[in-house]
Amino acid sequence: YPLHDYCTKEQWEILCRAVQETDHD
């Protein structure tokens, strides 16, 4: 996943961490 796209959101902290924990691409 393009984590930077998630990080652009206000909830980047939740989204990025959730993605990183669930998907280690």
Tab-separated table of C-alpha atoms in Angstrom:
chain	number	residue	atom	x	y	z
A	1	TYR	CA	0.000	0.000	0.000
A	2	PRO	CA	1.087	3.627	-0.655
A	3	LEU	CA	1.321	4.596	2.997
A	4	HIS	CA	1.981	8.216	2.041
A	5	ASP	CA	-1.568	8.438	0.650
A	6	TYR	CA	-2.942	7.328	3.988
A	7	CYS	CA	-0.619	9.654	5.859
A	8	THR	CA	-2.055	12.640	4.022
A	9	LYS	CA	-5.324	12.142	5.885
A	10	GLU	CA	-6.015	13.635	9.285
A	11	GLN	CA	-6.283	10.117	10.684
A	12	TRP	CA	-2.898	9.114	9.251
A	13	GLU	CA	-1.819	8.019	12.695
A	14	ILE	CA	-4.632	5.451	12.849
A	15	LEU	CA	-4.625	4.445	9.202
A	16	CYS	CA	-0.879	4.170	8.722
A	17	ARG	CA	-0.364	2.188	11.894
A	18	ALA	CA	-3.311	-0.067	11.096
A	19	VAL	CA	-2.006	-0.752	7.597
A	20	GLN	CA	1.549	-1.305	8.766
A	21	GLU	CA	0.362	-3.785	11.385
A	22	THR	CA	-2.000	-5.652	9.067
A	23	ASP	CA	0.015	-5.524	5.846
A	24	HIS	CA	3.787	-5.727	5.632
A	25	ASP	CA	4.241	-5.099	1.941
